[in-house]
């Protein structure tokens, strides 16, 4: 868990932060402090938070708290960690060659990957798009399997 | 000169009294002492010239090896009429390197021994010079001891010895105050040593200021700046003193503090660099450059006239194509009847001109100078570029559809691809 990034526990906090970041990409990480992949992701986020600060805000959401279960259900978060991007209160989707475009599942390999992704989202959002394609090559994208009703 | 020396002795006796700051007779004496030291210097120069001229028949090279008049006088005194300089012990008079050079030059000198009377005159002159030198020293010592009363601010910054020397060389406090700071910096600077030593380590043109305590204690990298700073502040202090503006010397002390603080600040490490956050993407518009160079670059990739014609089509007239019958690349207006040419020559495209030049150079280089005068340069040019075409012949060609273009006499290929 990093001490530089704000952690959100209540629904109200999440609401307010989504509404208050204007003209900046909002990166919300849904995860647990005890998970190792989550820690990796947190590390990358913390290190690049300052570099990206001019066009993005980074925040962490703890999925173990009861208040935010609404969001967990809404975004259908099953795999930890999941990162969701917002821009001006719009949910931004990204096509990274995986099944789920609405979130980013897993950690980033390097700081630069994260910065590239945020930049792509920013550029797309400034142009008015709601979905952007991922600038990373497929080997740098974490792969996962989605189960549908345990199949 | 004798009279002032006596007054000087009296003055140094009087110095033990606790005198009030503004002591006019004392001050006048100091001013006289300064004038006296300047006079002594002038006298010394005259005597030095005299000795030099007289000694030249004996040892001409010595004057260029030993510059300082007092050292010269001492050396002349020691050598006397001696022909073999190695017998003379010059230790303590000169640095050992110079002694070596002197003895070497003496062995090859073109001088002759002097007659007795000339030698006597020279010895007398040397004695006079040395006496004058010691008198000057005494005067300077006296001035130094009284420096606290004469120029308290100046001596607060640079110390009394250096202040006395500066005043002595300048010719009085008023003269020192009138000098610009750059001159004050160079007061007392030794002339460059030309004895064949390398000038790579020659010192940085700084005079008596070098002997001040502040200068000695600065690290070598900052010595130049410190020297300049010292000279500037001491000039200001001298000006204050010459008008007796601050008899207590506080201004001088303030300057000294300022100098010390500045030197400390120079030695501070630079502030650590903070990594900057990345700029917002697309916030800074790209700088588009213009100018002749860019235009020439763009010309290489610009659309050529040929391509322009091929892109357009005439209304109602089907265009020709490379594979015939509408297959393959269309030719548009290129080679249409009425234009008179099947192949539009490129004219002088800028890129082709460059390529032609390169080709020409290469081929001329390879054939050397053994070409006969009858060969023409047209044979070496590449495919497009210079073409001499008979416009009538082409017009006929288009009209007669029976003429085969496969083995044509006039035209060559109908479709040219750039390699």
Coordinates of C-alpha atoms in Angstrom, one line a residue:
Chain A
X1 CA 0.0 0.0 0.0
X2 CA 1.5 3.3 -0.9
X3 CA 1.3 6.4 1.2
X4 CA 1.3 8.8 -1.6
X5 CA -2.0 7.7 -3.1
X6 CA -5.4 8.4 -1.6
X7 CA -7.4 5.4 -0.5
X8 CA -11.1 5.6 -0.8
X9 CA -13.4 3.6 1.4
X10 CA -16.9 5.1 1.2
X11 CA -19.2 5.5 -1.7
X12 CA -19.4 9.2 -1.1
X13 CA -15.6 9.6 -1.4
X14 CA -15.6 7.8 -4.7
X15 CA -18.5 9.9 -6.0
X16 CA -16.9 13.1 -5.0
X17 CA -13.6 12.3 -6.5
X18 CA -15.2 11.2 -9.8
X19 CA -17.1 14.4 -9.9
X20 CA -14.2 16.7 -8.9
X21 CA -11.5 15.7 -11.3
X22 CA -12.1 17.9 -14.3
X23 CA -10.2 17.6 -17.5
X24 CA -7.9 15.0 -16.0
X25 CA -8.0 11.2 -16.4
X26 CA -9.1 9.6 -13.1
X27 CA -7.5 6.2 -12.5
X28 CA -9.3 4.1 -9.9
X29 CA -7.7 1.0 -8.7
X30 CA -10.0 -1.6 -7.2
X31 CA -8.1 -4.0 -5.1
X32 CA -6.9 -5.3 -1.8
X33 CA -3.8 -4.3 0.1
X34 CA -2.9 -7.9 0.8
X35 CA -2.7 -9.2 -2.7
X36 CA 0.7 -9.4 -4.3
X37 CA -0.3 -8.4 -7.8
X38 CA -2.1 -5.5 -6.3
X39 CA 1.0 -4.4 -4.5
X40 CA 2.9 -4.5 -7.8
X41 CA 0.3 -2.4 -9.4
X42 CA 0.3 0.0 -6.5
X43 CA 4.0 0.4 -6.7
X44 CA 3.9 1.3 -10.3
X45 CA 1.0 3.7 -9.7
X46 CA 2.7 5.4 -6.8
X47 CA 5.9 6.0 -8.7
X48 CA 4.3 7.4 -11.8
X49 CA 1.6 9.4 -10.0
X50 CA 3.8 12.5 -9.9
X51 CA 4.9 12.2 -13.5
X52 CA 1.4 12.0 -14.8
X53 CA 0.0 14.5 -12.3
X54 CA -0.6 17.2 -14.9
X55 CA -3.2 15.2 -16.8
X56 CA -4.2 12.3 -14.5
X57 CA -5.2 11.6 -10.9
X58 CA -4.6 8.3 -9.3
X59 CA -6.7 6.8 -6.4
X60 CA -7.1 3.4 -4.7
X61 CA -10.4 1.9 -3.7
X62 CA -10.5 -0.9 -1.2
X63 CA -13.0 -3.5 -2.4
X64 CA -13.3 -5.1 1.0
X65 CA -15.3 -2.2 2.4
X66 CA -19.1 -2.6 2.3
X67 CA -19.9 0.8 1.0
X68 CA -18.2 0.4 -2.4
X69 CA -19.8 -3.0 -3.2
X70 CA -22.3 -1.1 -5.3
X71 CA -19.5 -0.1 -7.6
X72 CA -18.0 -3.6 -7.5
X73 CA -21.3 -4.9 -8.7
X74 CA -21.8 -2.2 -11.3
X75 CA -18.4 -2.6 -12.9
X76 CA -18.5 -6.3 -12.5
X77 CA -15.2 -6.5 -10.8
X78 CA -14.2 -10.1 -10.2
X79 CA -10.5 -10.2 -10.7
X80 CA -8.1 -8.3 -8.5
X81 CA -6.7 -5.8 -9.2
X82 CA -8.9 -4.0 -11.7
X83 CA -8.3 -0.4 -12.8
X84 CA -11.1 1.7 -14.2
X85 CA -10.5 5.0 -16.1
X86 CA -12.7 8.0 -16.0
X87 CA -12.6 11.3 -17.8
X88 CA -14.9 14.1 -16.8
X89 CA -17.2 11.6 -15.1
X90 CA -17.4 9.5 -18.2
X91 CA -16.3 5.9 -18.0
X92 CA -13.5 5.4 -20.6
X93 CA -13.1 1.9 -22.2
X94 CA -9.9 0.6 -23.6
X95 CA -9.5 -2.2 -26.1
X96 CA -6.3 -4.1 -25.2
X97 CA -7.1 -7.3 -27.0
X98 CA -8.7 -8.9 -23.9
X99 CA -12.3 -9.8 -23.4
X100 CA -13.3 -6.9 -21.1
X101 CA -12.8 -3.5 -22.5
X102 CA -14.2 -1.6 -19.6
X103 CA -11.4 -2.1 -17.2
X104 CA -7.7 -3.0 -17.0
X105 CA -7.1 -6.3 -15.1
X106 CA -3.8 -7.0 -13.5
X107 CA -0.6 -5.0 -13.0
X108 CA 1.6 -3.1 -15.4
X109 CA 5.0 -4.4 -16.3
X110 CA 6.7 -1.0 -16.2
X111 CA 6.1 2.6 -15.2
X112 CA 6.3 3.6 -18.9
X113 CA 3.4 1.2 -19.8
X114 CA 1.1 2.8 -17.3
X115 CA 2.1 6.3 -18.6
X116 CA 1.5 5.2 -22.2
X117 CA -2.0 3.8 -21.3
X118 CA -3.0 7.0 -19.5
X119 CA -1.7 9.1 -22.3
X120 CA -3.7 7.1 -24.9
X121 CA -6.8 7.5 -22.8
X122 CA -6.2 11.2 -22.4
X123 CA -5.8 11.8 -26.1
X124 CA -8.8 9.8 -27.0
X125 CA -10.9 11.5 -24.4
X126 CA -9.8 15.0 -25.6
X127 CA -10.9 14.0 -29.1
X128 CA -14.2 13.0 -27.8
X129 CA -13.9 9.2 -28.0
X130 CA -15.3 6.9 -25.4
X131 CA -13.2 3.9 -26.3
X132 CA -9.5 3.9 -27.2
X133 CA -7.2 1.2 -28.3
X134 CA -4.3 0.1 -26.2
X135 CA -0.8 1.4 -27.2
X136 CA 1.0 -1.5 -25.6
X137 CA 2.1 -4.6 -27.6
X138 CA 0.3 -7.8 -26.6
X139 CA 3.2 -9.3 -24.7
X140 CA 3.0 -6.5 -22.2
X141 CA -0.7 -7.0 -21.5
X142 CA -1.6 -9.3 -18.6
X143 CA -3.8 -12.1 -19.9
X144 CA -6.7 -13.6 -18.0
X145 CA -9.7 -15.8 -18.4
X146 CA -13.2 -14.7 -17.8
X147 CA -15.5 -17.4 -16.5
X148 CA -19.2 -17.1 -17.2
X149 CA -21.2 -18.8 -14.5
X150 CA -18.2 -20.9 -13.6
X151 CA -17.7 -22.4 -17.0
Chain B
X1 CA 66.0 62.9 1.0
X2 CA 68.1 62.9 4.1
X3 CA 65.8 65.5 5.8
X4 CA 62.7 63.4 5.3
X5 CA 64.5 60.4 6.6
X6 CA 65.3 62.2 9.8
X7 CA 61.7 63.3 10.1
X8 CA 60.7 59.7 9.6
X9 CA 62.8 58.6 12.5
X10 CA 61.2 61.2 14.6
X11 CA 57.8 60.1 13.4
X12 CA 58.3 56.5 14.3
X13 CA 59.2 57.5 17.8
X14 CA 56.1 59.6 18.1
X15 CA 53.9 56.7 17.1
X16 CA 53.7 55.3 20.6
X17 CA 51.4 58.1 21.8
X18 CA 47.7 57.4 21.8
X19 CA 46.8 59.9 19.2
X20 CA 43.4 61.2 18.2
X21 CA 42.1 60.1 14.9
X22 CA 42.2 63.4 13.0
X23 CA 45.8 64.2 13.5
X24 CA 46.8 66.6 10.9
X25 CA 50.5 66.8 11.3
X26 CA 50.8 63.1 11.5
X27 CA 48.6 62.7 8.5
X28 CA 50.7 65.2 6.6
X29 CA 53.7 63.2 7.5
X30 CA 52.1 60.1 6.2
X31 CA 51.2 61.8 2.9
X32 CA 54.8 63.0 2.6
X33 CA 55.9 59.4 3.3
X34 CA 53.8 58.2 0.4
X35 CA 55.2 60.8 -1.9
X36 CA 58.6 59.9 -0.7
X37 CA 58.2 56.3 -1.4
X38 CA 57.0 57.1 -5.0
X39 CA 60.1 59.3 -5.4
X40 CA 62.3 56.6 -4.1
X41 CA 60.8 54.2 -6.7
X42 CA 61.5 56.7 -9.5
X43 CA 65.1 57.1 -8.2
X44 CA 65.5 53.4 -8.1
X45 CA 64.4 53.1 -11.7
X46 CA 67.0 55.8 -12.8
X47 CA 69.7 54.0 -10.9
X48 CA 68.7 50.7 -12.3
X49 CA 69.0 52.1 -15.8
X50 CA 72.4 53.5 -15.0
X51 CA 73.7 50.3 -13.7
X52 CA 72.3 48.4 -16.6
X53 CA 73.9 50.6 -19.2
X54 CA 77.2 50.5 -17.5
X55 CA 77.2 46.8 -17.0
X56 CA 76.1 45.9 -20.5
X57 CA 79.6 45.6 -21.9
X58 CA 80.3 43.0 -19.3
X59 CA 77.2 40.9 -19.2
X60 CA 74.4 42.0 -21.5
X61 CA 72.1 39.1 -21.0
X62 CA 71.7 39.7 -17.3
X63 CA 69.2 42.5 -17.7
X64 CA 66.7 40.2 -19.5
X65 CA 67.1 37.4 -17.0
X66 CA 66.8 39.4 -13.8
X67 CA 64.0 42.0 -14.0
X68 CA 63.7 43.3 -10.5
X69 CA 66.0 46.3 -10.0
X70 CA 67.1 45.4 -6.5
X71 CA 67.9 41.9 -7.4
X72 CA 69.8 43.1 -10.4
X73 CA 71.8 45.5 -8.2
X74 CA 72.6 42.7 -5.7
X75 CA 73.7 40.3 -8.4
X76 CA 75.9 42.9 -10.1
X77 CA 77.4 43.7 -6.7
X78 CA 78.2 40.0 -6.1
X79 CA 79.6 39.3 -9.6
X80 CA 81.6 42.5 -9.8
X81 CA 84.2 42.1 -12.5
X82 CA 84.4 38.3 -12.2
X83 CA 84.5 36.5 -15.5
X84 CA 83.7 33.1 -14.2
X85 CA 80.2 33.3 -12.7
X86 CA 80.3 29.8 -11.4
X87 CA 82.7 30.9 -8.7
X88 CA 80.2 33.5 -7.5
X89 CA 77.7 32.3 -5.0
X90 CA 74.3 33.6 -5.9
X91 CA 72.4 31.5 -3.3
X92 CA 69.7 33.4 -1.5
X93 CA 69.7 36.3 -4.0
X94 CA 67.8 34.5 -6.7
X95 CA 65.6 31.4 -7.1
X96 CA 67.8 28.4 -8.0
X97 CA 66.3 28.0 -11.5
X98 CA 67.3 31.6 -12.4
X99 CA 70.8 31.1 -10.9
X100 CA 71.2 28.1 -13.3
X101 CA 70.1 30.1 -16.3
X102 CA 72.4 33.0 -15.3
X103 CA 75.5 30.8 -14.9
X104 CA 74.8 29.1 -18.2
X105 CA 74.4 32.4 -20.1
X106 CA 77.4 33.8 -18.3
X107 CA 79.6 31.0 -19.7
X108 CA 78.6 31.9 -23.3
X109 CA 78.4 35.6 -22.8
X110 CA 79.9 38.1 -25.2
X111 CA 81.0 40.4 -22.5
X112 CA 84.5 41.8 -21.6
X113 CA 85.8 42.8 -18.2
X114 CA 85.3 46.4 -17.3
X115 CA 87.9 49.0 -16.5
X116 CA 88.4 49.9 -12.9
X117 CA 86.8 53.4 -12.8
X118 CA 83.6 52.1 -14.4
X119 CA 83.5 49.2 -12.0
X120 CA 83.8 51.7 -9.0
X121 CA 81.0 53.8 -10.3
X122 CA 78.8 50.7 -10.7
X123 CA 79.5 49.5 -7.2
X124 CA 78.7 52.9 -5.8
X125 CA 75.4 53.0 -7.7
X126 CA 74.5 49.5 -6.4
X127 CA 75.2 50.6 -2.8
X128 CA 73.0 53.6 -3.4
X129 CA 70.2 51.5 -4.8
X130 CA 70.3 49.1 -1.9
X131 CA 70.3 52.0 0.6
X132 CA 67.3 53.5 -1.1
X133 CA 65.5 50.2 -1.0
X134 CA 66.0 49.8 2.7
X135 CA 64.9 53.4 3.3
X136 CA 61.7 52.6 1.3
X137 CA 61.2 49.6 3.5
X138 CA 61.4 51.7 6.6
X139 CA 59.0 54.2 5.2
X140 CA 56.5 51.5 4.4
X141 CA 56.8 49.9 7.8
X142 CA 56.1 53.3 9.4
X143 CA 53.1 53.9 7.2
X144 CA 51.8 50.4 7.9
X145 CA 52.0 51.0 11.7
X146 CA 49.9 54.1 11.3
X147 CA 47.6 52.6 8.8
X148 CA 44.8 52.2 11.4
X149 CA 44.6 56.0 11.6
X150 CA 45.1 56.8 8.0
X151 CA 42.8 54.4 6.3
X152 CA 40.8 52.3 8.9
X153 CA 38.3 51.0 6.4
X154 CA 40.8 49.9 3.9
X155 CA 43.0 48.2 6.5
X156 CA 39.8 46.5 7.9
X157 CA 39.3 44.7 4.6
X158 CA 42.8 43.9 3.3
X159 CA 45.0 44.3 6.4
X160 CA 47.5 47.0 7.2
X161 CA 50.5 45.6 5.3
X162 CA 48.7 45.3 2.0
X163 CA 47.0 48.6 2.6
X164 CA 50.3 50.3 3.1
X165 CA 51.8 48.7 0.0
X166 CA 48.8 49.7 -2.1
X167 CA 49.0 53.2 -0.9
X168 CA 52.7 53.3 -1.5
X169 CA 52.4 52.0 -5.0
X170 CA 49.5 54.2 -5.9
X171 CA 51.2 57.3 -4.5
X172 CA 48.9 58.3 -1.7
X173 CA 45.4 57.7 -0.5
X174 CA 43.8 60.2 -2.8
X175 CA 45.6 58.6 -5.8
X176 CA 44.5 55.2 -4.7
X177 CA 40.9 56.4 -4.3
X178 CA 40.9 57.9 -7.8
X179 CA 41.9 54.5 -9.4
X180 CA 39.3 52.3 -10.9
X181 CA 39.0 48.9 -9.2
X182 CA 40.6 47.0 -12.0
X183 CA 43.8 49.0 -11.6
X184 CA 43.8 48.5 -7.9
X185 CA 43.6 44.7 -8.5
X186 CA 46.8 44.9 -10.6
X187 CA 48.8 47.1 -8.3
X188 CA 52.0 45.3 -7.5
X189 CA 51.6 42.6 -10.1
X190 CA 54.9 41.0 -11.1
X191 CA 55.7 41.0 -14.7
X192 CA 55.6 37.6 -16.5
X193 CA 58.6 35.5 -16.2
X194 CA 60.1 35.2 -19.7
X195 CA 63.0 32.9 -18.9
X196 CA 61.7 30.2 -21.1
X197 CA 59.4 28.8 -18.5
X198 CA 56.0 27.7 -19.7
X199 CA 53.2 30.2 -19.3
X200 CA 50.6 27.5 -18.8
X201 CA 50.9 28.0 -15.0
X202 CA 51.3 31.7 -15.1
X203 CA 49.4 33.5 -12.4
X204 CA 46.3 35.4 -13.0
X205 CA 47.4 39.0 -13.0
X206 CA 46.7 40.0 -9.5
X207 CA 48.8 42.2 -7.4
X208 CA 49.2 42.9 -3.7
X209 CA 45.6 41.8 -3.2
X210 CA 47.0 38.3 -3.4
X211 CA 48.7 38.7 0.0
X212 CA 45.5 39.4 1.9
X213 CA 44.3 37.0 4.4
X214 CA 40.9 36.6 2.6
X215 CA 42.5 35.7 -0.7
X216 CA 44.8 33.2 0.8
X217 CA 42.0 31.4 2.4
X218 CA 39.7 31.0 -0.6
X219 CA 39.8 27.7 -2.6
X220 CA 41.8 28.0 -5.8
X221 CA 38.8 27.7 -8.1
X222 CA 37.2 30.9 -6.7
X223 CA 40.4 32.9 -6.4
X224 CA 39.8 34.9 -9.5
X225 CA 36.4 36.0 -8.5
X226 CA 37.5 36.7 -4.9
X227 CA 40.4 38.8 -6.1
X228 CA 38.1 40.9 -8.2
X229 CA 35.6 41.3 -5.3
X230 CA 38.4 42.3 -2.9
X231 CA 39.8 44.9 -5.3
X232 CA 36.3 46.4 -5.8
X233 CA 35.4 46.6 -2.1
X234 CA 38.9 47.9 -1.1
X235 CA 38.6 50.6 -3.7
X236 CA 35.3 51.7 -2.2
X237 CA 36.9 51.6 1.3
X238 CA 39.8 53.7 0.0
X239 CA 37.3 56.3 -1.3
X240 CA 35.6 56.4 2.0
X241 CA 38.9 56.9 3.8
X242 CA 40.1 59.5 1.4
X243 CA 37.2 61.7 2.3
X244 CA 37.5 60.7 6.0
X245 CA 33.9 59.6 5.9
X246 CA 34.0 56.9 8.5
X247 CA 36.9 57.2 10.9
X248 CA 35.8 54.3 13.0
X249 CA 36.4 51.8 10.3
X250 CA 32.9 50.2 10.5
X251 CA 32.3 50.5 6.8
X252 CA 35.4 48.5 6.2
X253 CA 34.3 45.9 8.7
X254 CA 30.9 45.7 7.0
X255 CA 32.6 45.2 3.7
X256 CA 34.7 42.4 5.0
X257 CA 31.6 40.6 6.3
X258 CA 29.9 41.1 3.0
X259 CA 32.9 39.6 1.2
X260 CA 33.1 36.7 3.5
X261 CA 29.4 35.9 3.1
X262 CA 29.6 36.1 -0.7
X263 CA 32.5 33.7 -0.8
X264 CA 30.7 31.3 1.4
X265 CA 27.6 31.5 -0.9
X266 CA 29.7 30.7 -3.9
X267 CA 30.8 27.5 -2.2
X268 CA 27.3 26.2 -1.6
X269 CA 26.2 23.2 -3.6
X270 CA 23.5 23.8 -6.2
X271 CA 19.9 22.9 -5.1
X272 CA 18.9 19.3 -5.8
X273 CA 16.9 18.8 -9.0
X274 CA 13.2 17.7 -8.6
X275 CA 11.9 15.5 -11.3
X276 CA 9.3 17.4 -13.3
X277 CA 5.9 15.9 -14.0
X278 CA 5.3 15.1 -17.6
X279 CA 3.6 17.8 -19.7
X280 CA 0.0 17.3 -20.8
X281 CA -0.2 15.5 -24.1
X282 CA -0.9 17.8 -27.1
X283 CA -0.8 20.9 -25.0
X284 CA 2.3 22.3 -26.7
X285 CA 1.6 22.6 -30.4
X286 CA 4.5 21.4 -32.6
X287 CA 6.7 24.1 -33.9
X288 CA 6.5 24.1 -37.7
X289 CA 9.6 25.3 -39.3
X290 CA 9.9 27.0 -42.6
X291 CA 12.5 28.4 -44.8
X292 CA 14.5 27.5 -47.9
X293 CA 15.9 24.3 -46.5
X294 CA 12.4 22.9 -45.7
X295 CA 11.1 24.0 -49.1
X296 CA 13.9 22.2 -50.9
X297 CA 13.3 19.1 -48.9
X298 CA 9.6 19.2 -49.7
X299 CA 10.3 19.5 -53.4
X300 CA 11.9 16.1 -53.4
X301 CA 8.6 14.5 -52.5
X302 CA 6.2 16.9 -54.2
X303 CA 3.8 15.8 -56.8
X304 CA 5.4 16.0 -60.2
X305 CA 3.7 17.3 -63.3
X306 CA 3.6 13.8 -64.8
X307 CA 1.7 12.5 -61.9
X308 CA -0.7 15.5 -62.0
X309 CA -1.5 14.8 -65.6
X310 CA -2.0 11.2 -64.9
X311 CA -4.4 12.0 -62.1
X312 CA -6.7 14.1 -64.2
X313 CA -9.0 12.9 -66.9
X314 CA -10.7 14.6 -69.8
X315 CA -14.4 14.5 -69.9
X316 CA -15.9 12.0 -72.3
X317 CA -12.6 10.5 -73.4
X318 CA -11.7 7.2 -71.9
X319 CA -8.2 7.1 -70.6
X320 CA -5.4 4.8 -71.6
X321 CA -4.2 2.3 -69.1
X322 CA -1.0 0.3 -68.7
X323 CA -2.4 -3.1 -69.4
X324 CA -4.9 -1.9 -72.0
X325 CA -8.7 -2.1 -71.9
X326 CA -9.2 -0.5 -68.6
X327 CA -7.0 -2.8 -66.6
X328 CA -3.8 -1.7 -64.9
X329 CA -2.9 1.9 -64.0
X330 CA -4.7 4.7 -65.8
X331 CA -2.8 7.4 -67.5
X332 CA -5.3 10.1 -67.3
X333 CA -4.3 13.1 -69.4
X334 CA -0.8 11.8 -69.9
X335 CA -0.1 11.2 -73.5
X336 CA -3.5 12.1 -74.7
X337 CA -3.9 13.2 -78.3
X338 CA -3.5 16.9 -78.6
X339 CA -0.8 17.2 -76.1
X340 CA 1.7 16.1 -78.8
X341 CA 3.9 13.9 -76.5
X342 CA 3.6 10.3 -75.5
X343 CA 6.1 10.7 -72.8
X344 CA 6.1 13.9 -71.0
X345 CA 9.6 14.7 -70.3
X346 CA 10.2 15.6 -66.7
X347 CA 11.7 18.9 -67.4
X348 CA 14.2 20.0 -64.9
X349 CA 12.9 18.5 -61.7
X350 CA 15.0 19.5 -58.8
X351 CA 15.6 16.0 -57.5
X352 CA 16.5 14.7 -61.0
X353 CA 19.1 17.5 -61.3
X354 CA 20.7 16.4 -58.0
X355 CA 20.7 12.8 -59.1
X356 CA 22.1 13.7 -62.5
X357 CA 24.9 15.6 -60.9
X358 CA 25.8 12.7 -58.7
X359 CA 25.8 10.3 -61.6
X360 CA 27.9 12.6 -63.7
X361 CA 30.5 12.9 -61.0
X362 CA 30.6 9.2 -60.5
X363 CA 31.0 8.4 -64.1
X364 CA 33.5 11.1 -64.8
X365 CA 35.6 9.8 -62.0
X366 CA 35.5 6.3 -63.3
X367 CA 36.5 7.1 -66.9
X368 CA 39.4 9.3 -65.8
X369 CA 40.9 11.7 -68.2
X370 CA 41.4 9.3 -71.1
X371 CA 38.2 10.1 -72.9
X372 CA 38.3 11.3 -76.4
X373 CA 37.0 14.7 -77.2
X374 CA 34.3 13.3 -79.4
X375 CA 32.3 11.6 -76.6
X376 CA 29.4 13.6 -75.4
X377 CA 28.2 13.9 -71.9
X378 CA 24.7 13.0 -72.9
X379 CA 25.7 9.4 -73.1
X380 CA 26.2 9.2 -69.3
X381 CA 23.0 10.8 -68.1
X382 CA 20.4 8.5 -66.5
X383 CA 17.1 7.7 -67.9
X384 CA 15.1 10.9 -67.4
X385 CA 16.4 14.4 -67.4
X386 CA 17.8 15.7 -70.6
X387 CA 16.0 14.5 -73.6
X388 CA 16.1 15.8 -77.1
X389 CA 12.9 15.0 -78.8
X390 CA 11.5 15.9 -82.2
X391 CA 8.0 17.1 -81.5
X392 CA 6.8 16.3 -85.0
X393 CA 7.9 12.7 -84.9
X394 CA 5.8 12.1 -81.8
X395 CA 2.7 13.8 -83.3
X396 CA 2.9 11.4 -86.3
X397 CA 3.2 8.4 -84.0
X398 CA 0.0 9.1 -82.2
X399 CA -2.0 9.6 -85.4
X400 CA -1.0 6.2 -87.0
X401 CA -2.3 3.4 -84.9
X402 CA -0.5 0.9 -87.1
X403 CA 3.0 1.8 -86.1
X404 CA 4.2 -0.6 -83.6
X405 CA 5.5 0.8 -80.5
X406 CA 7.4 -2.4 -79.6
X407 CA 10.4 -1.7 -81.8
X408 CA 9.9 2.0 -82.2
X409 CA 12.7 4.0 -83.9
X410 CA 12.1 7.3 -82.2
X411 CA 10.5 6.5 -78.9
X412 CA 11.9 4.1 -76.3
X413 CA 9.8 2.7 -73.5
X414 CA 6.2 3.7 -73.0
X415 CA 6.1 3.0 -69.4
X416 CA 9.0 4.1 -67.2
X417 CA 9.3 3.0 -63.7
X418 CA 11.6 4.7 -61.3
X419 CA 14.0 2.4 -59.7

